[in-house]
mmCIF file of C-alpha atoms in Angstrom:
data_model
loop_
_atom_site.group_PDB
_atom_site.id
_atom_site.type_symbol
_atom_site.label_atom_id
_atom_site.label_comp_id
_atom_site.label_asym_id
_atom_site.label_seq_id
_atom_site.Cartn_x
_atom_site.Cartn_y
_atom_site.Cartn_z
ATOM 1 C CA MET O 1 54.102 40.293 49.273
ATOM 2 C CA SER O 2 55.442 39.475 45.817
ATOM 3 C CA THR O 3 52.821 38.434 43.181
ATOM 4 C CA THR O 4 55.399 36.958 40.762
ATOM 5 C CA ARG O 5 56.303 33.311 40.517
ATOM 6 C CA PRO O 6 59.843 32.217 41.608
ATOM 7 C CA GLY O 7 62.249 32.689 38.805
ATOM 8 C CA GLU O 8 59.971 35.100 36.703
ATOM 9 C CA ALA O 9 60.733 38.650 35.811
ATOM 10 C CA ARG O 10 59.994 41.206 38.488
ATOM 11 C CA THR O 11 58.693 44.523 36.896
ATOM 12 C CA LEU O 12 59.597 47.773 38.537
ATOM 13 C CA ALA O 13 58.261 51.131 37.361
ATOM 14 C CA ILE O 14 60.659 54.100 38.091
ATOM 15 C CA ALA O 15 58.115 56.835 38.595
ATOM 16 C CA ASN O 16 57.699 60.289 40.031
ATOM 17 C CA GLN O 17 55.362 62.919 38.741
ATOM 18 C CA LYS O 18 57.960 65.590 39.369
ATOM 19 C CA GLY O 19 60.681 65.970 36.670
ATOM 20 C CA GLY O 20 64.347 66.307 37.200
ATOM 21 C CA VAL O 21 64.528 63.899 40.127
ATOM 22 C CA GLY O 22 66.784 61.234 38.559
ATOM 23 C CA LYS O 23 64.257 58.757 37.116
ATOM 24 C CA THR O 24 66.033 58.109 33.858
ATOM 25 C CA THR O 25 69.510 58.190 35.516
ATOM 26 C CA THR O 26 68.308 55.620 38.072
ATOM 27 C CA ALA O 27 66.814 53.327 35.304
ATOM 28 C CA ILE O 28 69.924 53.451 33.307
ATOM 29 C CA ASN O 29 72.427 53.028 36.184
ATOM 30 C CA LEU O 30 70.315 50.632 38.291
ATOM 31 C CA GLY O 31 69.828 48.390 35.163
ATOM 32 C CA THR O 32 73.522 48.448 34.533
ATOM 33 C CA ALA O 33 74.423 47.648 38.148
ATOM 34 C CA LEU O 34 71.902 44.753 38.251
ATOM 35 C CA ALA O 35 73.392 43.393 35.070
ATOM 36 C CA SER O 36 76.949 43.791 36.441
ATOM 37 C CA ILE O 37 76.018 41.456 39.413
ATOM 38 C CA GLY O 38 74.668 38.753 37.100
ATOM 39 C CA GLU O 39 70.960 39.709 36.702
ATOM 40 C CA ARG O 40 69.449 39.829 33.119
ATOM 41 C CA VAL O 41 67.635 43.164 32.722
ATOM 42 C CA LEU O 42 65.268 44.796 30.316
ATOM 43 C CA VAL O 43 64.765 48.553 30.382
ATOM 44 C CA ILE O 44 61.540 49.779 28.818
ATOM 45 C CA ASP O 45 61.754 53.470 27.789
ATOM 46 C CA THR O 46 58.232 55.063 27.915
ATOM 47 C CA ASP O 47 59.309 58.672 27.818
ATOM 48 C CA PRO O 48 58.837 60.447 24.350
ATOM 49 C CA GLN O 49 62.253 62.110 24.941
ATOM 50 C CA GLY O 50 63.878 58.751 24.810
ATOM 51 C CA ASN O 51 66.701 59.781 27.185
ATOM 52 C CA ALA O 52 67.030 56.307 28.610
ATOM 53 C CA SER O 53 67.620 54.913 25.170
ATOM 54 C CA THR O 54 70.160 57.633 24.394
ATOM 55 C CA GLY O 55 71.796 57.146 27.802
ATOM 56 C CA LEU O 56 72.272 53.442 26.988
ATOM 57 C CA GLY O 57 73.962 54.196 23.614
ATOM 58 C CA ILE O 58 71.034 53.835 21.237
ATOM 59 C CA ASP O 59 71.135 56.567 18.632
ATOM 60 C CA ILE O 60 67.849 58.030 17.620
ATOM 61 C CA GLU O 61 68.448 56.678 13.985
ATOM 62 C CA ALA O 62 68.928 53.154 15.386
ATOM 63 C CA ARG O 63 65.414 52.797 16.894
ATOM 64 C CA PRO O 64 63.449 51.008 14.136
ATOM 65 C CA LYS O 65 61.179 49.333 16.726
ATOM 66 C CA THR O 66 60.119 51.196 19.835
ATOM 67 C CA SER O 67 57.788 51.106 22.841
ATOM 68 C CA PHE O 68 55.217 52.908 20.615
ATOM 69 C CA ASP O 69 55.056 49.866 18.429
ATOM 70 C CA VAL O 70 54.640 47.673 21.588
ATOM 71 C CA LEU O 71 51.845 49.877 22.935
ATOM 72 C CA THR O 72 49.945 50.019 19.670
ATOM 73 C CA GLY O 73 50.068 46.184 19.407
ATOM 74 C CA GLY O 74 52.334 45.848 16.458
ATOM 75 C CA ILE O 75 55.226 44.107 18.047
ATOM 76 C CA GLY O 76 56.259 42.183 21.186
ATOM 77 C CA LEU O 77 58.816 43.281 23.788
ATOM 78 C CA ILE O 78 61.372 40.533 22.832
ATOM 79 C CA GLU O 79 61.272 41.573 19.228
ATOM 80 C CA CYS O 80 61.779 45.179 20.130
ATOM 81 C CA ALA O 81 64.511 44.790 22.709
ATOM 82 C CA GLN O 82 68.082 45.894 21.667
ATOM 83 C CA PRO O 83 71.232 44.863 23.396
ATOM 84 C CA THR O 84 73.412 47.561 24.979
ATOM 85 C CA ALA O 85 77.220 47.705 25.466
ATOM 86 C CA VAL O 86 76.559 46.138 28.950
ATOM 87 C CA PRO O 87 76.282 42.314 28.860
ATOM 88 C CA GLY O 88 72.813 41.148 30.009
ATOM 89 C CA LEU O 89 71.321 44.616 29.713
ATOM 90 C CA TYR O 90 68.687 45.344 26.930
ATOM 91 C CA VAL O 91 66.478 48.304 26.190
ATOM 92 C CA VAL O 92 63.174 48.727 24.433
ATOM 93 C CA PRO O 93 63.794 52.266 23.068
ATOM 94 C CA ALA O 94 61.504 55.167 22.676
ATOM 95 C CA ASN O 95 61.193 58.194 20.431
ATOM 96 C CA ASN O 96 58.914 61.159 19.744
ATOM 97 C CA ASP O 97 56.177 58.928 18.276
ATOM 98 C CA LEU O 98 54.981 58.432 21.947
ATOM 99 C CA VAL O 99 53.683 62.083 21.986
ATOM 100 C CA GLY O 100 50.712 60.876 19.812
ATOM 101 C CA ILE O 101 49.853 57.776 21.958
ATOM 102 C CA GLU O 102 46.734 59.288 23.546
ATOM 103 C CA ALA O 103 45.151 59.704 20.191
ATOM 104 C CA GLU O 104 46.350 56.362 18.986
ATOM 105 C CA LEU O 105 44.828 54.282 21.843
ATOM 106 C CA THR O 106 41.123 54.801 22.264
ATOM 107 C CA ASP O 107 39.714 51.506 23.503
ATOM 108 C CA ALA O 108 38.944 50.490 27.049
ATOM 109 C CA ASN O 109 42.124 48.387 27.281
ATOM 110 C CA ARG O 110 44.334 51.467 26.721
ATOM 111 C CA PRO O 111 45.889 51.570 30.322
ATOM 112 C CA PHE O 112 46.729 47.917 30.129
ATOM 113 C CA ARG O 113 48.594 47.650 26.845
ATOM 114 C CA LEU O 114 51.979 47.429 28.518
ATOM 115 C CA ARG O 115 50.771 45.033 31.200
ATOM 116 C CA ASP O 116 49.571 42.630 28.452
ATOM 117 C CA ALA O 117 52.840 42.951 26.633
ATOM 118 C CA VAL O 118 54.921 42.230 29.789
ATOM 119 C CA GLY O 119 52.607 39.301 30.554
ATOM 120 C CA ALA O 120 53.145 37.946 27.046
ATOM 121 C CA MET O 121 56.922 38.240 27.277
ATOM 122 C CA ILE O 122 56.946 36.434 30.721
ATOM 123 C CA ALA O 123 54.684 33.630 29.359
ATOM 124 C CA ARG O 124 57.101 33.223 26.383
ATOM 125 C CA GLN O 125 60.122 33.194 28.643
ATOM 126 C CA ARG O 126 58.834 30.004 30.460
ATOM 127 C CA ALA O 127 59.912 28.013 27.559
ATOM 128 C CA LEU O 128 63.434 29.407 27.667
ATOM 129 C CA PRO O 129 66.533 28.342 29.707
ATOM 130 C CA GLU O 130 66.956 30.455 32.822
ATOM 131 C CA ASP O 131 70.019 32.129 31.439
ATOM 132 C CA GLN O 132 67.938 33.594 28.612
ATOM 133 C CA ARG O 133 65.143 34.987 30.793
ATOM 134 C CA PHE O 134 64.940 38.543 32.060
ATOM 135 C CA ASN O 135 65.093 38.698 35.842
ATOM 136 C CA TYR O 136 64.101 42.404 35.981
ATOM 137 C CA VAL O 137 62.028 44.693 33.876
ATOM 138 C CA LEU O 138 62.592 48.355 34.604
ATOM 139 C CA ILE O 139 60.184 50.822 33.154
ATOM 140 C CA ASP O 140 61.416 54.497 32.842
ATOM 141 C CA CYS O 141 58.373 56.737 33.107
ATOM 142 C CA PRO O 142 57.784 60.274 31.812
ATOM 143 C CA PRO O 143 57.409 63.062 34.524
ATOM 144 C CA SER O 144 53.645 63.165 34.642
ATOM 145 C CA LEU O 145 50.656 60.977 35.341
ATOM 146 C CA ASN O 146 49.581 60.538 31.789
ATOM 147 C CA LEU O 147 48.577 57.370 29.831
ATOM 148 C CA LEU O 148 52.198 56.277 29.392
ATOM 149 C CA THR O 149 52.731 56.306 33.237
ATOM 150 C CA LEU O 150 49.391 54.668 33.852
ATOM 151 C CA ASN O 151 50.477 51.824 31.524
ATOM 152 C CA ALA O 152 53.732 51.565 33.374
ATOM 153 C CA LEU O 153 52.103 51.412 36.834
ATOM 154 C CA SER O 154 49.456 48.901 35.585
ATOM 155 C CA ALA O 155 52.223 46.675 34.257
ATOM 156 C CA ALA O 156 54.437 46.846 37.358
ATOM 157 C CA ASN O 157 54.630 44.618 40.395
ATOM 158 C CA ALA O 158 56.062 47.646 42.350
ATOM 159 C CA VAL O 159 57.123 51.243 42.056
ATOM 160 C CA LEU O 160 60.694 52.534 42.672
ATOM 161 C CA VAL O 161 60.443 56.214 43.531
ATOM 162 C CA PRO O 162 63.357 58.498 43.070
ATOM 163 C CA VAL O 163 63.243 61.708 45.324
ATOM 164 C CA GLN O 164 65.671 64.580 44.729
ATOM 165 C CA CYS O 165 67.145 66.011 47.937
ATOM 166 C CA GLU O 166 65.854 69.674 47.334
ATOM 167 C CA PHE O 167 63.084 71.772 48.716
ATOM 168 C CA PHE O 168 60.336 71.203 46.131
ATOM 169 C CA ALA O 169 60.602 67.341 46.434
ATOM 170 C CA LEU O 170 58.737 67.670 49.699
ATOM 171 C CA GLU O 171 55.704 69.185 48.054
ATOM 172 C CA GLY O 172 55.167 66.260 45.701
ATOM 173 C CA ILE O 173 55.595 63.357 48.135
ATOM 174 C CA SER O 174 51.962 63.269 49.377
ATOM 175 C CA GLN O 175 50.594 63.853 45.883
ATOM 176 C CA LEU O 176 52.629 60.832 44.511
ATOM 177 C CA LYS O 177 51.459 58.605 47.390
ATOM 178 C CA GLU O 178 47.883 59.618 46.559
ATOM 179 C CA SER O 179 48.443 58.754 42.896
ATOM 180 C CA ILE O 180 49.895 55.374 43.684
ATOM 181 C CA ASP O 181 46.987 54.538 46.194
ATOM 182 C CA GLN O 182 44.513 55.598 43.358
ATOM 183 C CA ILE O 183 45.970 53.346 40.731
ATOM 184 C CA ARG O 184 46.102 50.456 43.270
ATOM 185 C CA ALA O 185 42.363 51.050 43.824
ATOM 186 C CA THR O 186 41.496 51.290 40.113
ATOM 187 C CA LEU O 187 43.964 49.619 37.799
ATOM 188 C CA ASN O 188 46.432 47.448 39.667
ATOM 189 C CA PRO O 189 45.387 46.133 43.071
ATOM 190 C CA SER O 190 48.795 44.450 43.672
ATOM 191 C CA LEU O 191 50.882 47.508 43.064
ATOM 192 C CA GLU O 192 53.245 48.302 45.885
ATOM 193 C CA ILE O 193 56.088 50.714 46.631
ATOM 194 C CA GLN O 194 59.314 48.703 46.290
ATOM 195 C CA GLY O 195 61.272 51.551 47.738
ATOM 196 C CA VAL O 196 62.173 55.164 47.721
ATOM 197 C CA VAL O 197 65.656 56.218 46.666
ATOM 198 C CA LEU O 198 67.153 59.534 47.605
ATOM 199 C CA THR O 199 69.042 61.202 44.773
ATOM 200 C CA MET O 200 71.252 64.174 44.042
ATOM 201 C CA HIS O 201 72.116 64.167 47.844
ATOM 202 C CA ASP O 202 74.748 66.808 48.922
ATOM 203 C CA ALA O 203 75.956 65.810 52.348
ATOM 204 C CA ARG O 204 77.535 69.318 52.791
ATOM 205 C CA THR O 205 74.186 70.966 52.812
ATOM 206 C CA SER O 206 71.638 71.144 55.690
ATOM 207 C CA LEU O 207 68.835 71.170 53.141
ATOM 208 C CA SER O 208 69.773 67.796 51.746
ATOM 209 C CA ARG O 209 70.040 66.258 55.211
ATOM 210 C CA GLU O 210 66.559 67.875 56.142
ATOM 211 C CA VAL O 211 64.841 66.474 53.022
ATOM 212 C CA ALA O 212 66.320 63.111 53.572
ATOM 213 C CA GLU O 213 65.092 63.094 57.165
ATOM 214 C CA ASN O 214 61.656 64.193 56.122
ATOM 215 C CA VAL O 215 61.355 61.557 53.375
ATOM 216 C CA ARG O 216 62.384 58.884 55.786
ATOM 217 C CA ALA O 217 59.777 60.182 58.288
ATOM 218 C CA PHE O 218 57.059 59.975 55.643
ATOM 219 C CA PHE O 219 57.859 56.606 53.989
ATOM 220 C CA GLY O 220 59.699 54.895 56.853
ATOM 221 C CA PRO O 221 61.515 51.727 56.095
ATOM 222 C CA LYS O 222 60.462 52.003 52.320
ATOM 223 C CA VAL O 223 63.449 54.397 51.932
ATOM 224 C CA TYR O 224 66.553 52.657 50.889
ATOM 225 C CA GLU O 225 69.667 53.080 53.017
ATOM 226 C CA THR O 226 71.794 53.740 49.872
ATOM 227 C CA ILE O 227 71.716 57.449 48.901
ATOM 228 C CA ILE O 228 72.726 58.568 45.430
ATOM 229 C CA PRO O 229 75.106 61.559 45.777
ATOM 230 C CA ARG O 230 75.101 64.566 43.689
ATOM 231 C CA ASN O 231 78.105 63.676 41.429
ATOM 232 C CA THR O 232 79.379 65.393 38.286
ATOM 233 C CA ARG O 233 80.482 62.167 36.648
ATOM 234 C CA VAL O 234 76.914 60.816 36.812
ATOM 235 C CA ALA O 235 75.601 63.970 35.116
ATOM 236 C CA GLU O 236 78.209 63.811 32.338
ATOM 237 C CA ALA O 237 77.810 59.993 31.492
ATOM 238 C CA PRO O 238 74.540 60.297 29.379
ATOM 239 C CA SER O 239 76.030 62.741 26.996
ATOM 240 C CA HIS O 240 78.620 60.030 26.163
ATOM 241 C CA GLY O 241 75.939 57.460 25.700
ATOM 242 C CA LYS O 242 77.227 55.349 28.651
ATOM 243 C CA PRO O 243 75.929 54.220 32.107
ATOM 244 C CA ILE O 244 78.033 55.620 34.785
ATOM 245 C CA LEU O 245 79.493 52.238 35.623
ATOM 246 C CA LEU O 246 81.077 52.179 32.117
ATOM 247 C CA TYR O 247 81.950 55.878 32.131
ATOM 248 C CA ASP O 248 83.632 55.930 35.534
ATOM 249 C CA PHE O 249 83.257 52.858 37.532
ATOM 250 C CA ASP O 250 85.285 54.203 40.527
ATOM 251 C CA CYS O 251 83.378 57.322 41.083
ATOM 252 C CA ALA O 252 80.978 57.692 44.045
ATOM 253 C CA GLY O 253 77.914 57.591 41.811
ATOM 254 C CA SER O 254 78.900 54.217 40.421
ATOM 255 C CA GLN O 255 79.476 52.676 43.766
ATOM 256 C CA ALA O 256 76.211 54.019 45.052
ATOM 257 C CA TYR O 257 74.281 52.323 42.334
ATOM 258 C CA ILE O 258 75.976 49.025 42.870
ATOM 259 C CA LYS O 259 74.933 49.317 46.512
ATOM 260 C CA LEU O 260 71.418 50.171 45.545
ATOM 261 C CA ALA O 261 71.132 47.233 43.212
ATOM 262 C CA THR O 262 72.367 44.849 45.972
ATOM 263 C CA GLU O 263 69.833 46.515 48.372
ATOM 264 C CA ILE O 264 67.102 46.039 45.890
ATOM 265 C CA ILE O 265 67.779 42.406 45.349
ATOM 266 C CA GLU O 266 67.922 41.702 49.063
ATOM 267 C CA ARG O 267 64.556 43.477 49.531
ATOM 268 C CA GLU O 268 63.084 41.381 46.605
ATOM 269 C CA ARG O 269 64.281 38.256 48.298
ATOM 270 C CA ARG O 270 62.605 39.124 51.501
ATOM 271 C CA ASN O 271 59.406 39.893 49.520
ATOM 272 C CA GLN O 272 59.484 36.580 47.845
ATOM 273 C CA ALA O 273 59.966 34.806 51.244
ATOM 274 C CA ALA O 274 57.093 36.658 52.803
#
């Protein structure tokens, strides 16, 4: 059941403790797809590598205010948000400063800094016209269960889990579920799994098909019908500082992310009605 008020931003953390599963690619391209169908979206980059920021066209030199400043309490999300080349899509960028966040945050509120910042932004947005409010906040997490990921999961209404269709993905599924259950029990009682998206799927291989079947068996209806295919154009796009929808709208990867965005919105509407 949704814990957000009608018309308020829905916050989704894109998380998986395993690296290389398509978290950042999903954050960039899902954000772009949501914006392309009329949603107003804020991507928060919480990975010290800053790949989501780079993939959305924000050069490393053009990040005077970052998620580090938000987490350390120096600035609000709205002040830190930068427009991208996609109308309606904004990003709070990240850089290597986040490597030192553990030492920087020492108080008892340290896992809740991002939650408080998102809450403050939503409160401020209530005074704005609807067309100036963010409908979705997507948090791109680093590939580990560290303080940054804890902040993201404490701030989120729900988790979107990318799972790569390869052998080692199966090993991390139960561990990921245990981590989410633990965070629900200790930091964020309303946290839920919004959905699981299968990424880098190669329909030609029996392994991809087997992994997809096993993930669906484990998570059931939480797994989206949309599958993101392994696609060279999707892999090329970040090096050009563009989401795949701007780099090659007609490729299979672009069309898959548009379908995923539509499926997520439909699922959100069902949750709101529940």
